[in-house]
């Protein structure tokens, strides 16, 4: 219970510090609502953009780094897809073998 109160007090202090830093504490409730709505919209759009575009950008940067280091082009997406397909194939084969062994054991016991 004490940790919960200390975390709650810490969070209240951080909110108070945020409001003091940006002078939000002097705004009317309507102005605060508009300010926080715009802030939420901008943060939300930034997060959506990061989820949509950051993986492609990182793969592009990795491809460029690979080219500068090794001197040949590489499609990072295709490499990862190929490795993932081989790992999934090996896993599926192992699971299929285990299931068939278990089925044979059950049939022998019956």
GROMACS .gro file of N, CA and C in nm:
model
  330
    1UNK      N    1   0.083  -0.120   0.000
    1UNK     CA    2   0.000   0.000   0.000
    1UNK      C    3   0.086   0.125   0.000
    2UNK      N    4   0.197   0.120   0.075
    2UNK     CA    5   0.285   0.237   0.083
    2UNK      C    6   0.351   0.265  -0.051
    3UNK      N    7   0.386   0.158  -0.124
    3UNK     CA    8   0.447   0.178  -0.256
    3UNK      C    9   0.348   0.242  -0.352
    4UNK      N   10   0.222   0.201  -0.341
    4UNK     CA   11   0.120   0.259  -0.429
    4UNK      C   12   0.105   0.408  -0.403
    5UNK      N   13   0.106   0.446  -0.275
    5UNK     CA   14   0.094   0.588  -0.242
    5UNK      C   15   0.215   0.666  -0.289
    6UNK      N   16   0.334   0.608  -0.271
    6UNK     CA   17   0.453   0.681  -0.316
    6UNK      C   18   0.455   0.695  -0.468
    7UNK      N   19   0.411   0.591  -0.540
    7UNK     CA   20   0.403   0.602  -0.685
    7UNK      C   21   0.300   0.705  -0.727
    8UNK      N   22   0.187   0.707  -0.657
    8UNK     CA   23   0.082   0.804  -0.688
    8UNK      C   24   0.132   0.946  -0.660
    9UNK      N   25   0.202   0.965  -0.549
    9UNK     CA   26   0.257   1.096  -0.518
    9UNK      C   27   0.362   1.136  -0.620
   10UNK      N   28   0.445   1.041  -0.662
   10UNK     CA   29   0.547   1.069  -0.764
   10UNK      C   30   0.481   1.111  -0.894
   11UNK      N   31   0.375   1.039  -0.932
   11UNK     CA   32   0.304   1.071  -1.056
   11UNK      C   33   0.238   1.208  -1.047
   12UNK      N   34   0.181   1.242  -0.932
   12UNK     CA   35   0.120   1.374  -0.914
   12UNK      C   36   0.225   1.484  -0.923
   13UNK      N   37   0.343   1.459  -0.865
   13UNK     CA   38   0.450   1.558  -0.875
   13UNK      C   39   0.496   1.577  -1.020
   14UNK      N   40   0.506   1.467  -1.094
   14UNK     CA   41   0.547   1.478  -1.235
   14UNK      C   42   0.445   1.556  -1.316
   15UNK      N   43   0.316   1.531  -1.292
   15UNK     CA   44   0.211   1.606  -1.361
   15UNK      C   45   0.217   1.753  -1.323
   16UNK      N   46   0.237   1.781  -1.196
   16UNK     CA   47   0.250   1.920  -1.150
   16UNK      C   48   0.371   1.987  -1.214
   17UNK      N   49   0.483   1.916  -1.222
   17UNK     CA   50   0.604   1.971  -1.285
   17UNK      C   51   0.579   1.998  -1.433
   18UNK      N   52   0.508   1.905  -1.501
   18UNK     CA   53   0.476   1.923  -1.642
   18UNK      C   54   0.388   2.047  -1.662
   19UNK      N   55   0.286   2.061  -1.577
   19UNK     CA   56   0.197   2.176  -1.590
   19UNK      C   57   0.269   2.307  -1.560
   20UNK      N   58   0.361   2.306  -1.464
   20UNK     CA   59   0.437   2.428  -1.435
   20UNK      C   60   0.532   2.463  -1.549
   21UNK      N   61   0.594   2.362  -1.607
   21UNK     CA   62   0.692   2.386  -1.715
   21UNK      C   63   0.628   2.447  -1.838
   22UNK      N   64   0.507   2.401  -1.871
   22UNK     CA   65   0.440   2.450  -1.992
   22UNK      C   66   0.332   2.554  -1.963
   23UNK      N   67   0.322   2.597  -1.839
   23UNK     CA   68   0.224   2.697  -1.796
   23UNK      C   69   0.081   2.653  -1.821
   24UNK      N   70   0.054   2.524  -1.816
   24UNK     CA   71  -0.081   2.473  -1.835
   24UNK      C   72  -0.166   2.502  -1.712
   25UNK      N   73  -0.104   2.514  -1.597
   25UNK     CA   74  -0.179   2.535  -1.472
   25UNK      C   75  -0.254   2.668  -1.472
   26UNK      N   76  -0.215   2.765  -1.556
   26UNK     CA   77  -0.281   2.895  -1.561
   26UNK      C   78  -0.400   2.897  -1.657
   27UNK      N   79  -0.421   2.790  -1.732
   27UNK     CA   80  -0.527   2.788  -1.832
   27UNK      C   81  -0.661   2.754  -1.769
   28UNK      N   82  -0.766   2.796  -1.837
   28UNK     CA   83  -0.901   2.760  -1.794
   28UNK      C   84  -0.924   2.613  -1.833
   29UNK      N   85  -1.027   2.550  -1.776
   29UNK     CA   86  -1.051   2.409  -1.811
   29UNK      C   87  -1.072   2.385  -1.960
   30UNK      N   88  -1.137   2.477  -2.028
   30UNK     CA   89  -1.155   2.462  -2.173
   30UNK      C   90  -1.024   2.470  -2.248
   31UNK      N   91  -0.938   2.562  -2.207
   31UNK     CA   92  -0.808   2.574  -2.272
   31UNK      C   93  -0.722   2.451  -2.244
   32UNK      N   94  -0.729   2.401  -2.120
   32UNK     CA   95  -0.656   2.278  -2.086
   32UNK      C   96  -0.703   2.162  -2.173
   33UNK      N   97  -0.835   2.151  -2.191
   33UNK     CA   98  -0.890   2.043  -2.274
   33UNK      C   99  -0.837   2.054  -2.417
   34UNK      N  100  -0.838   2.175  -2.473
   34UNK     CA  101  -0.789   2.194  -2.609
   34UNK      C  102  -0.639   2.162  -2.617
   35UNK      N  103  -0.563   2.208  -2.518
   35UNK     CA  104  -0.418   2.183  -2.517
   35UNK      C  105  -0.388   2.034  -2.510
   36UNK      N  106  -0.453   1.965  -2.415
   36UNK     CA  107  -0.427   1.821  -2.400
   36UNK      C  108  -0.480   1.741  -2.519
   37UNK      N  109  -0.588   1.788  -2.582
   37UNK     CA  110  -0.639   1.720  -2.702
   37UNK      C  111  -0.539   1.729  -2.816
   38UNK      N  112  -0.484   1.848  -2.837
   38UNK     CA  113  -0.385   1.865  -2.943
   38UNK      C  114  -0.258   1.785  -2.911
   39UNK      N  115  -0.216   1.786  -2.785
   39UNK     CA  116  -0.099   1.709  -2.744
   39UNK      C  117  -0.121   1.559  -2.766
   40UNK      N  118  -0.239   1.509  -2.728
   40UNK     CA  119  -0.272   1.369  -2.748
   40UNK      C  120  -0.275   1.334  -2.896
   41UNK      N  121  -0.333   1.421  -2.978
   41UNK     CA  122  -0.339   1.398  -3.122
   41UNK      C  123  -0.199   1.390  -3.182
   42UNK      N  124  -0.113   1.484  -3.146
   42UNK     CA  125   0.024   1.483  -3.200
   42UNK      C  126   0.103   1.360  -3.154
   43UNK      N  127   0.089   1.323  -3.026
   43UNK     CA  128   0.159   1.204  -2.977
   43UNK      C  129   0.105   1.077  -3.042
   44UNK      N  130  -0.026   1.071  -3.059
   44UNK     CA  131  -0.087   0.955  -3.124
   44UNK      C  132  -0.043   0.941  -3.269
   45UNK      N  133  -0.043   1.051  -3.342
   45UNK     CA  134   0.001   1.046  -3.481
   45UNK      C  135   0.148   1.010  -3.492
   46UNK      N  136   0.229   1.058  -3.398
   46UNK     CA  137   0.371   1.022  -3.398
   46UNK      C  138   0.390   0.873  -3.374
   47UNK      N  139   0.315   0.818  -3.281
   47UNK     CA  140   0.325   0.674  -3.253
   47UNK      C  141   0.280   0.592  -3.373
   48UNK      N  142   0.172   0.632  -3.437
   48UNK     CA  143   0.123   0.561  -3.555
   48UNK      C  144   0.227   0.567  -3.667
   49UNK      N  145   0.286   0.683  -3.688
   49UNK     CA  146   0.389   0.696  -3.791
   49UNK      C  147   0.509   0.609  -3.761
   50UNK      N  148   0.548   0.601  -3.633
   50UNK     CA  149   0.661   0.515  -3.596
   50UNK      C  150   0.630   0.369  -3.624
   51UNK      N  151   0.509   0.325  -3.592
   51UNK     CA  152   0.473   0.185  -3.615
   51UNK      C  153   0.468   0.154  -3.765
   52UNK      N  154   0.419   0.248  -3.843
   52UNK     CA  155   0.403   0.223  -3.987
   52UNK      C  156   0.534   0.237  -4.065
   53UNK      N  157   0.614   0.338  -4.036
   53UNK     CA  158   0.726   0.370  -4.122
   53UNK      C  159   0.863   0.334  -4.066
   54UNK      N  160   0.876   0.319  -3.934
   54UNK     CA  161   1.007   0.291  -3.876
   54UNK      C  162   1.065   0.156  -3.919
   55UNK      N  163   0.987   0.047  -3.926
   55UNK     CA  164   1.048  -0.079  -3.970
   55UNK      C  165   1.108  -0.071  -4.111
   56UNK      N  166   1.037  -0.006  -4.203
   56UNK     CA  167   1.090   0.008  -4.338
   56UNK      C  168   1.216   0.094  -4.338
   57UNK      N  169   1.215   0.199  -4.260
   57UNK     CA  170   1.331   0.288  -4.254
   57UNK      C  171   1.452   0.215  -4.194
   58UNK      N  172   1.429   0.136  -4.091
   58UNK     CA  173   1.540   0.061  -4.030
   58UNK      C  174   1.595  -0.041  -4.129
   59UNK      N  175   1.507  -0.112  -4.201
   59UNK     CA  176   1.557  -0.209  -4.300
   59UNK      C  177   1.634  -0.138  -4.411
   60UNK      N  178   1.591  -0.019  -4.449
   60UNK     CA  179   1.664   0.057  -4.550
   60UNK      C  180   1.803   0.096  -4.497
   61UNK      N  181   1.809   0.141  -4.372
   61UNK     CA  182   1.939   0.177  -4.314
   61UNK      C  183   2.031   0.057  -4.300
   62UNK      N  184   1.975  -0.058  -4.262
   62UNK     CA  185   2.056  -0.180  -4.251
   62UNK      C  186   2.108  -0.220  -4.389
   63UNK      N  187   2.024  -0.208  -4.490
   63UNK     CA  188   2.067  -0.238  -4.627
   63UNK      C  189   2.179  -0.146  -4.672
   64UNK      N  190   2.168  -0.019  -4.640
   64UNK     CA  191   2.274   0.077  -4.675
   64UNK      C  192   2.403   0.043  -4.601
   65UNK      N  193   2.393   0.012  -4.472
   65UNK     CA  194   2.512  -0.022  -4.395
   65UNK      C  195   2.577  -0.149  -4.451
   66UNK      N  196   2.495  -0.248  -4.487
   66UNK     CA  197   2.547  -0.371  -4.547
   66UNK      C  198   2.621  -0.339  -4.676
   67UNK      N  199   2.564  -0.250  -4.757
   67UNK     CA  200   2.627  -0.213  -4.884
   67UNK      C  201   2.761  -0.144  -4.859
   68UNK      N  202   2.766  -0.053  -4.762
   68UNK     CA  203   2.890   0.018  -4.735
   68UNK      C  204   2.997  -0.073  -4.677
   69UNK      N  205   2.958  -0.175  -4.600
   69UNK     CA  206   3.054  -0.265  -4.540
   69UNK      C  207   3.099  -0.372  -4.638
   70UNK      N  208   3.003  -0.435  -4.709
   70UNK     CA  209   3.035  -0.551  -4.793
   70UNK      C  210   3.037  -0.521  -4.942
   71UNK      N  211   2.982  -0.410  -4.984
   71UNK     CA  212   2.985  -0.374  -5.125
   71UNK      C  213   2.884  -0.444  -5.211
   72UNK      N  214   2.783  -0.507  -5.154
   72UNK     CA  215   2.680  -0.572  -5.232
   72UNK      C  216   2.543  -0.536  -5.175
   73UNK      N  217   2.444  -0.536  -5.261
   73UNK     CA  218   2.309  -0.503  -5.217
   73UNK      C  219   2.247  -0.622  -5.147
   74UNK      N  220   2.165  -0.593  -5.048
   74UNK     CA  221   2.093  -0.699  -4.976
   74UNK      C  222   1.954  -0.647  -4.946
   75UNK      N  223   1.856  -0.734  -4.966
   75UNK     CA  224   1.719  -0.700  -4.927
   75UNK      C  225   1.693  -0.763  -4.792
   76UNK      N  226   1.692  -0.681  -4.689
   76UNK     CA  227   1.682  -0.729  -4.552
   76UNK      C  228   1.551  -0.805  -4.532
   77UNK      N  229   1.444  -0.756  -4.590
   77UNK     CA  230   1.314  -0.822  -4.575
   77UNK      C  231   1.315  -0.963  -4.632
   78UNK      N  232   1.376  -0.982  -4.748
   78UNK     CA  233   1.382  -1.115  -4.808
   78UNK      C  234   1.468  -1.209  -4.726
   79UNK      N  235   1.580  -1.158  -4.673
   79UNK     CA  236   1.668  -1.242  -4.592
   79UNK      C  237   1.597  -1.288  -4.466
   80UNK      N  238   1.531  -1.195  -4.399
   80UNK     CA  239   1.459  -1.230  -4.276
   80UNK      C  240   1.345  -1.326  -4.308
   81UNK      N  241   1.274  -1.301  -4.418
   81UNK     CA  242   1.164  -1.388  -4.456
   81UNK      C  243   1.213  -1.529  -4.486
   82UNK      N  244   1.327  -1.540  -4.556
   82UNK     CA  245   1.383  -1.671  -4.588
   82UNK      C  246   1.427  -1.747  -4.462
   83UNK      N  247   1.494  -1.677  -4.371
   83UNK     CA  248   1.537  -1.741  -4.247
   83UNK      C  249   1.418  -1.780  -4.162
   84UNK      N  250   1.317  -1.695  -4.156
   84UNK     CA  251   1.198  -1.725  -4.079
   84UNK      C  252   1.125  -1.846  -4.136
   85UNK      N  253   1.119  -1.855  -4.269
   85UNK     CA  254   1.053  -1.969  -4.331
   85UNK      C  255   1.126  -2.098  -4.301
   86UNK      N  256   1.259  -2.096  -4.302
   86UNK     CA  257   1.334  -2.218  -4.272
   86UNK      C  258   1.317  -2.258  -4.126
   87UNK      N  259   1.317  -2.163  -4.036
   87UNK     CA  260   1.296  -2.193  -3.893
   87UNK      C  261   1.157  -2.249  -3.871
   88UNK      N  262   1.057  -2.190  -3.934
   88UNK     CA  263   0.920  -2.240  -3.919
   88UNK      C  264   0.906  -2.380  -3.977
   89UNK      N  265   0.973  -2.407  -4.089
   89UNK     CA  266   0.968  -2.540  -4.150
   89UNK      C  267   1.030  -2.643  -4.057
   90UNK      N  268   1.145  -2.611  -3.999
   90UNK     CA  269   1.210  -2.704  -3.905
   90UNK      C  270   1.123  -2.728  -3.783
   91UNK      N  271   1.061  -2.623  -3.731
   91UNK     CA  272   0.975  -2.637  -3.614
   91UNK      C  273   0.852  -2.721  -3.646
   92UNK      N  274   0.792  -2.696  -3.761
   92UNK     CA  275   0.674  -2.773  -3.801
   92UNK      C  276   0.710  -2.920  -3.820
   93UNK      N  277   0.826  -2.948  -3.877
   93UNK     CA  278   0.870  -3.087  -3.895
   93UNK      C  279   0.889  -3.155  -3.760
   94UNK      N  280   0.953  -3.086  -3.667
   94UNK     CA  281   0.976  -3.142  -3.534
   94UNK      C  282   0.844  -3.169  -3.462
   95UNK      N  283   0.751  -3.076  -3.470
   95UNK     CA  284   0.621  -3.093  -3.406
   95UNK      C  285   0.545  -3.209  -3.470
   96UNK      N  286   0.551  -3.219  -3.603
   96UNK     CA  287   0.480  -3.327  -3.672
   96UNK      C  288   0.538  -3.462  -3.632
   97UNK      N  289   0.669  -3.472  -3.620
   97UNK     CA  290   0.731  -3.597  -3.577
   97UNK      C  291   0.690  -3.632  -3.434
   98UNK      N  292   0.688  -3.533  -3.346
   98UNK     CA  293   0.648  -3.558  -3.207
   98UNK      C  294   0.503  -3.603  -3.198
   99UNK      N  295   0.417  -3.543  -3.277
   99UNK     CA  296   0.275  -3.581  -3.276
   99UNK      C  297   0.257  -3.721  -3.330
  100UNK      N  298   0.328  -3.755  -3.437
  100UNK     CA  299   0.315  -3.891  -3.493
  100UNK      C  300   0.368  -3.995  -3.395
  101UNK      N  301   0.478  -3.967  -3.326
  101UNK     CA  302   0.530  -4.059  -3.224
  101UNK      C  303   0.430  -4.077  -3.111
  102UNK      N  304   0.369  -3.967  -3.067
  102UNK     CA  305   0.270  -3.975  -2.959
  102UNK      C  306   0.147  -4.053  -3.005
  103UNK      N  307   0.106  -4.033  -3.130
  103UNK     CA  308  -0.010  -4.106  -3.183
  103UNK      C  309   0.020  -4.255  -3.193
  104UNK      N  310   0.141  -4.292  -3.234
  104UNK     CA  311   0.178  -4.434  -3.241
  104UNK      C  312   0.178  -4.497  -3.103
  105UNK      N  313   0.227  -4.424  -3.004
  105UNK     CA  314   0.228  -4.475  -2.868
  105UNK      C  315   0.088  -4.497  -2.816
  106UNK      N  316  -0.003  -4.405  -2.843
  106UNK     CA  317  -0.142  -4.417  -2.798
  106UNK      C  318  -0.208  -4.535  -2.868
  107UNK      N  319  -0.182  -4.552  -2.997
  107UNK     CA  320  -0.243  -4.663  -3.072
  107UNK      C  321  -0.191  -4.796  -3.020
  108UNK      N  322  -0.059  -4.805  -2.989
  108UNK     CA  323  -0.003  -4.930  -2.938
  108UNK      C  324  -0.063  -4.964  -2.801
  109UNK      N  325  -0.087  -4.861  -2.718
  109UNK     CA  326  -0.143  -4.886  -2.586
  109UNK      C  327  -0.289  -4.930  -2.592
  110UNK      N  328  -0.360  -4.886  -2.694
  110UNK     CA  329  -0.499  -4.924  -2.705
  110UNK      C  330  -0.508  -5.066  -2.757
   0.00000   0.00000   0.00000
